[in-house]
Amino acid sequence: MTGPAAERTPASSMSAAIGAQIRLRRTQRGMTSAELARRAGISKATLSNLEAGAGNPTIGTIDALAIALRIPITDLMARDTDPGPIYIQATEAKPGEVTRELLRRISGGHSLEIWRMRIPPNSEINGLPHATGTVEHLLMSSGRLTAGSTDNPQSLGPGDMLAFAGDAPHVYRTGDEGADVTVVFASPLLS
């Protein structure tokens, strides 16, 4: 292949995802591409390129489109519109080793990350503060754990759930029994 089409670089998966979201939201609102382009202050050709996933939009352009569509900018940056069932098979932890596994990242106003943390007996982990506004959610699968803000940790057992400010110093501590815990980090995308 020769000519301009051969010179195009493949769109990034993020550009393609943003393009798909722009097209979906425009169609849901019954807007033509000409109307959306006019409201966002961009050319129809630029919008067409973005919707095709071939563009490289700036934050300013994405913001203008979000305003024109009357939606949060994060809605245009969401990749997981219909992921279908997601199954993640359990993994083995080596005895005496703390493990952390990112299980899923979900966007849409907040960045959500789901982790599995396995902490062996008689261990202590001092958590460093995360981004401002981050909230940690712990759901105990098995074992016992003392966790939460450094100045007010809580004792947790199987089935217990704890949510606390993750933007301050925090601790995870086990006694004679280890712990298997699901951790969900909810961090604001925009401040």
PDB file of C-alpha atoms in Angstrom, residues 6-130:
ATOM      1  CA  ALA A   6       0.181   3.669   4.297  1.00  0.00           C
ATOM      2  CA  GLU A   7       1.820   6.466   6.287  1.00  0.00           C
ATOM      3  CA  ARG A   8      -0.746   6.435   9.103  1.00  0.00           C
ATOM      4  CA  THR A   9       0.366   4.905  12.330  1.00  0.00           C
ATOM      5  CA  PRO A  10      -2.025   2.545  14.096  1.00  0.00           C
ATOM      6  CA  ALA A  11      -4.246   4.246  16.640  1.00  0.00           C
ATOM      7  CA  SER A  12      -3.442   3.599  20.280  1.00  0.00           C
ATOM      8  CA  SER A  13      -5.939   1.542  22.202  1.00  0.00           C
ATOM      9  CA  MET A  14      -6.726   4.636  24.300  1.00  0.00           C
ATOM     10  CA  SER A  15      -7.434   6.753  21.191  1.00  0.00           C
ATOM     11  CA  ALA A  16      -9.652   3.998  19.826  1.00  0.00           C
ATOM     12  CA  ALA A  17     -11.501   3.726  23.168  1.00  0.00           C
ATOM     13  CA  ILE A  18     -12.012   7.507  23.346  1.00  0.00           C
ATOM     14  CA  GLY A  19     -13.223   7.540  19.755  1.00  0.00           C
ATOM     15  CA  ALA A  20     -15.722   4.777  20.481  1.00  0.00           C
ATOM     16  CA  GLN A  21     -17.002   6.665  23.544  1.00  0.00           C
ATOM     17  CA  ILE A  22     -17.409   9.923  21.587  1.00  0.00           C
ATOM     18  CA  ARG A  23     -19.391   8.138  18.865  1.00  0.00           C
ATOM     19  CA  LEU A  24     -21.508   6.227  21.429  1.00  0.00           C
ATOM     20  CA  ARG A  25     -22.357   9.332  23.491  1.00  0.00           C
ATOM     21  CA  ARG A  26     -23.095  11.428  20.369  1.00  0.00           C
ATOM     22  CA  THR A  27     -25.398   8.710  18.996  1.00  0.00           C
ATOM     23  CA  GLN A  28     -27.152   8.283  22.367  1.00  0.00           C
ATOM     24  CA  ARG A  29     -27.969  11.990  22.299  1.00  0.00           C
ATOM     25  CA  GLY A  30     -29.228  11.906  18.698  1.00  0.00           C
ATOM     26  CA  MET A  31     -26.615  14.441  17.612  1.00  0.00           C
ATOM     27  CA  THR A  32     -25.096  14.578  14.158  1.00  0.00           C
ATOM     28  CA  SER A  33     -21.343  14.776  13.889  1.00  0.00           C
ATOM     29  CA  ALA A  34     -21.710  18.263  12.392  1.00  0.00           C
ATOM     30  CA  GLU A  35     -23.719  19.426  15.429  1.00  0.00           C
ATOM     31  CA  LEU A  36     -21.237  17.985  17.940  1.00  0.00           C
ATOM     32  CA  ALA A  37     -18.269  19.452  16.054  1.00  0.00           C
ATOM     33  CA  ARG A  38     -19.951  22.882  16.012  1.00  0.00           C
ATOM     34  CA  ARG A  39     -20.779  22.764  19.738  1.00  0.00           C
ATOM     35  CA  ALA A  40     -17.246  21.621  20.633  1.00  0.00           C
ATOM     36  CA  GLY A  41     -15.596  24.189  18.365  1.00  0.00           C
ATOM     37  CA  ILE A  42     -13.699  21.650  16.288  1.00  0.00           C
ATOM     38  CA  SER A  43     -13.860  20.731  12.620  1.00  0.00           C
ATOM     39  CA  LYS A  44     -16.104  17.926  11.413  1.00  0.00           C
ATOM     40  CA  ALA A  45     -13.010  16.254   9.891  1.00  0.00           C
ATOM     41  CA  THR A  46     -11.255  16.302  13.287  1.00  0.00           C
ATOM     42  CA  LEU A  47     -14.303  14.776  14.954  1.00  0.00           C
ATOM     43  CA  SER A  48     -14.560  12.112  12.250  1.00  0.00           C
ATOM     44  CA  ASN A  49     -10.889  11.274  12.741  1.00  0.00           C
ATOM     45  CA  LEU A  50     -11.319  11.053  16.534  1.00  0.00           C
ATOM     46  CA  GLU A  51     -14.418   8.849  16.282  1.00  0.00           C
ATOM     47  CA  ALA A  52     -12.521   6.528  13.949  1.00  0.00           C
ATOM     48  CA  GLY A  53      -9.811   6.181  16.617  1.00  0.00           C
ATOM     49  CA  ALA A  54      -7.233   7.596  14.215  1.00  0.00           C
ATOM     50  CA  GLY A  55      -6.672  10.876  16.024  1.00  0.00           C
ATOM     51  CA  ASN A  56      -4.512  11.824  18.959  1.00  0.00           C
ATOM     52  CA  PRO A  57      -6.835  14.089  20.947  1.00  0.00           C
ATOM     53  CA  THR A  58      -5.546  16.658  23.400  1.00  0.00           C
ATOM     54  CA  ILE A  59      -7.079  16.976  26.851  1.00  0.00           C
ATOM     55  CA  GLY A  60      -8.504  20.326  25.697  1.00  0.00           C
ATOM     56  CA  THR A  61     -10.288  18.681  22.771  1.00  0.00           C
ATOM     57  CA  ILE A  62     -11.633  15.851  24.929  1.00  0.00           C
ATOM     58  CA  ASP A  63     -12.814  18.426  27.474  1.00  0.00           C
ATOM     59  CA  ALA A  64     -14.565  20.493  24.770  1.00  0.00           C
ATOM     60  CA  LEU A  65     -16.334  17.372  23.500  1.00  0.00           C
ATOM     61  CA  ALA A  66     -17.375  16.343  27.022  1.00  0.00           C
ATOM     62  CA  ILE A  67     -18.822  19.815  27.641  1.00  0.00           C
ATOM     63  CA  ALA A  68     -20.663  19.726  24.309  1.00  0.00           C
ATOM     64  CA  LEU A  69     -22.051  16.294  25.191  1.00  0.00           C
ATOM     65  CA  ARG A  70     -22.838  17.472  28.762  1.00  0.00           C
ATOM     66  CA  ILE A  71     -20.998  14.589  30.397  1.00  0.00           C
ATOM     67  CA  PRO A  72     -17.965  14.287  32.699  1.00  0.00           C
ATOM     68  CA  ILE A  73     -14.678  14.123  30.800  1.00  0.00           C
ATOM     69  CA  THR A  74     -13.979  10.772  32.469  1.00  0.00           C
ATOM     70  CA  ASP A  75     -16.945   9.243  30.607  1.00  0.00           C
ATOM     71  CA  LEU A  76     -15.025   9.742  27.366  1.00  0.00           C
ATOM     72  CA  MET A  77     -11.913   8.127  28.799  1.00  0.00           C
ATOM     73  CA  ALA A  78     -13.635   4.948  30.009  1.00  0.00           C
ATOM     74  CA  ARG A  79     -12.326   1.831  28.271  1.00  0.00           C
ATOM     75  CA  ASP A  80     -14.595  -0.804  29.799  1.00  0.00           C
ATOM     76  CA  THR A  81     -18.019  -0.230  28.253  1.00  0.00           C
ATOM     77  CA  ASP A  82     -19.087  -3.888  28.232  1.00  0.00           C
ATOM     78  CA  PRO A  83     -16.279  -6.174  29.325  1.00  0.00           C
ATOM     79  CA  GLY A  84     -18.560  -9.175  29.772  1.00  0.00           C
ATOM     80  CA  PRO A  85     -17.843 -11.699  32.492  1.00  0.00           C
ATOM     81  CA  ILE A  86     -14.351 -11.493  33.894  1.00  0.00           C
ATOM     82  CA  TYR A  87     -12.904 -14.508  35.653  1.00  0.00           C
ATOM     83  CA  ILE A  88      -9.476 -14.388  37.240  1.00  0.00           C
ATOM     84  CA  GLN A  89      -8.210 -17.729  38.426  1.00  0.00           C
ATOM     85  CA  ALA A  90      -6.694 -17.825  41.893  1.00  0.00           C
ATOM     86  CA  THR A  91      -2.922 -18.001  42.189  1.00  0.00           C
ATOM     87  CA  GLU A  92      -0.729 -19.645  44.798  1.00  0.00           C
ATOM     88  CA  ALA A  93       1.228 -17.604  47.326  1.00  0.00           C
ATOM     89  CA  LYS A  94       4.649 -18.755  48.477  1.00  0.00           C
ATOM     90  CA  PRO A  95       4.743 -19.415  52.236  1.00  0.00           C
ATOM     91  CA  GLY A  96       5.983 -16.412  54.208  1.00  0.00           C
ATOM     92  CA  GLU A  97       5.741 -14.018  51.248  1.00  0.00           C
ATOM     93  CA  VAL A  98       3.500 -10.922  51.045  1.00  0.00           C
ATOM     94  CA  THR A  99       1.871 -10.848  47.621  1.00  0.00           C
ATOM     95  CA  ARG A 100      -0.142  -8.154  45.902  1.00  0.00           C
ATOM     96  CA  GLU A 101      -2.002  -8.759  42.648  1.00  0.00           C
ATOM     97  CA  LEU A 102      -3.874  -6.140  40.615  1.00  0.00           C
ATOM     98  CA  LEU A 103      -7.135  -7.895  39.761  1.00  0.00           C
ATOM     99  CA  ARG A 104      -8.972  -5.137  37.865  1.00  0.00           C
ATOM    100  CA  ARG A 105      -8.888  -1.423  37.077  1.00  0.00           C
ATOM    101  CA  ILE A 106     -12.220   0.325  36.481  1.00  0.00           C
ATOM    102  CA  SER A 107     -12.695   3.949  35.401  1.00  0.00           C
ATOM    103  CA  GLY A 108     -15.633   6.345  35.468  1.00  0.00           C
ATOM    104  CA  GLY A 109     -15.287   9.329  37.800  1.00  0.00           C
ATOM    105  CA  HIS A 110     -12.908   7.394  40.005  1.00  0.00           C
ATOM    106  CA  SER A 111     -10.079   5.108  39.169  1.00  0.00           C
ATOM    107  CA  LEU A 112     -10.842   1.818  40.876  1.00  0.00           C
ATOM    108  CA  GLU A 113      -8.214  -0.833  41.321  1.00  0.00           C
ATOM    109  CA  ILE A 114      -8.988  -4.207  42.844  1.00  0.00           C
ATOM    110  CA  TRP A 115      -6.067  -6.037  44.429  1.00  0.00           C
ATOM    111  CA  ARG A 116      -5.616  -9.261  46.343  1.00  0.00           C
ATOM    112  CA  MET A 117      -3.163  -9.011  49.200  1.00  0.00           C
ATOM    113  CA  ARG A 118      -1.904 -12.021  51.119  1.00  0.00           C
ATOM    114  CA  ILE A 119       0.028 -11.304  54.269  1.00  0.00           C
ATOM    115  CA  PRO A 120       1.830 -14.080  56.165  1.00  0.00           C
ATOM    116  CA  PRO A 121       1.630 -14.436  59.961  1.00  0.00           C
ATOM    117  CA  ASN A 122       3.488 -11.943  62.167  1.00  0.00           C
ATOM    118  CA  SER A 123       3.957  -9.322  59.435  1.00  0.00           C
ATOM    119  CA  GLU A 124       3.563  -5.562  59.423  1.00  0.00           C
ATOM    120  CA  ILE A 125       3.329  -3.293  56.369  1.00  0.00           C
ATOM    121  CA  ASN A 126       3.319   0.482  56.731  1.00  0.00           C
ATOM    122  CA  GLY A 127       1.247   1.927  53.892  1.00  0.00           C
ATOM    123  CA  LEU A 128       2.413   5.188  52.370  1.00  0.00           C
ATOM    124  CA  PRO A 129      -0.264   7.801  51.649  1.00  0.00           C
ATOM    125  CA  HIS A 130      -1.851   7.554  48.188  1.00  0.00           C
TER     126      HIS A 130
END
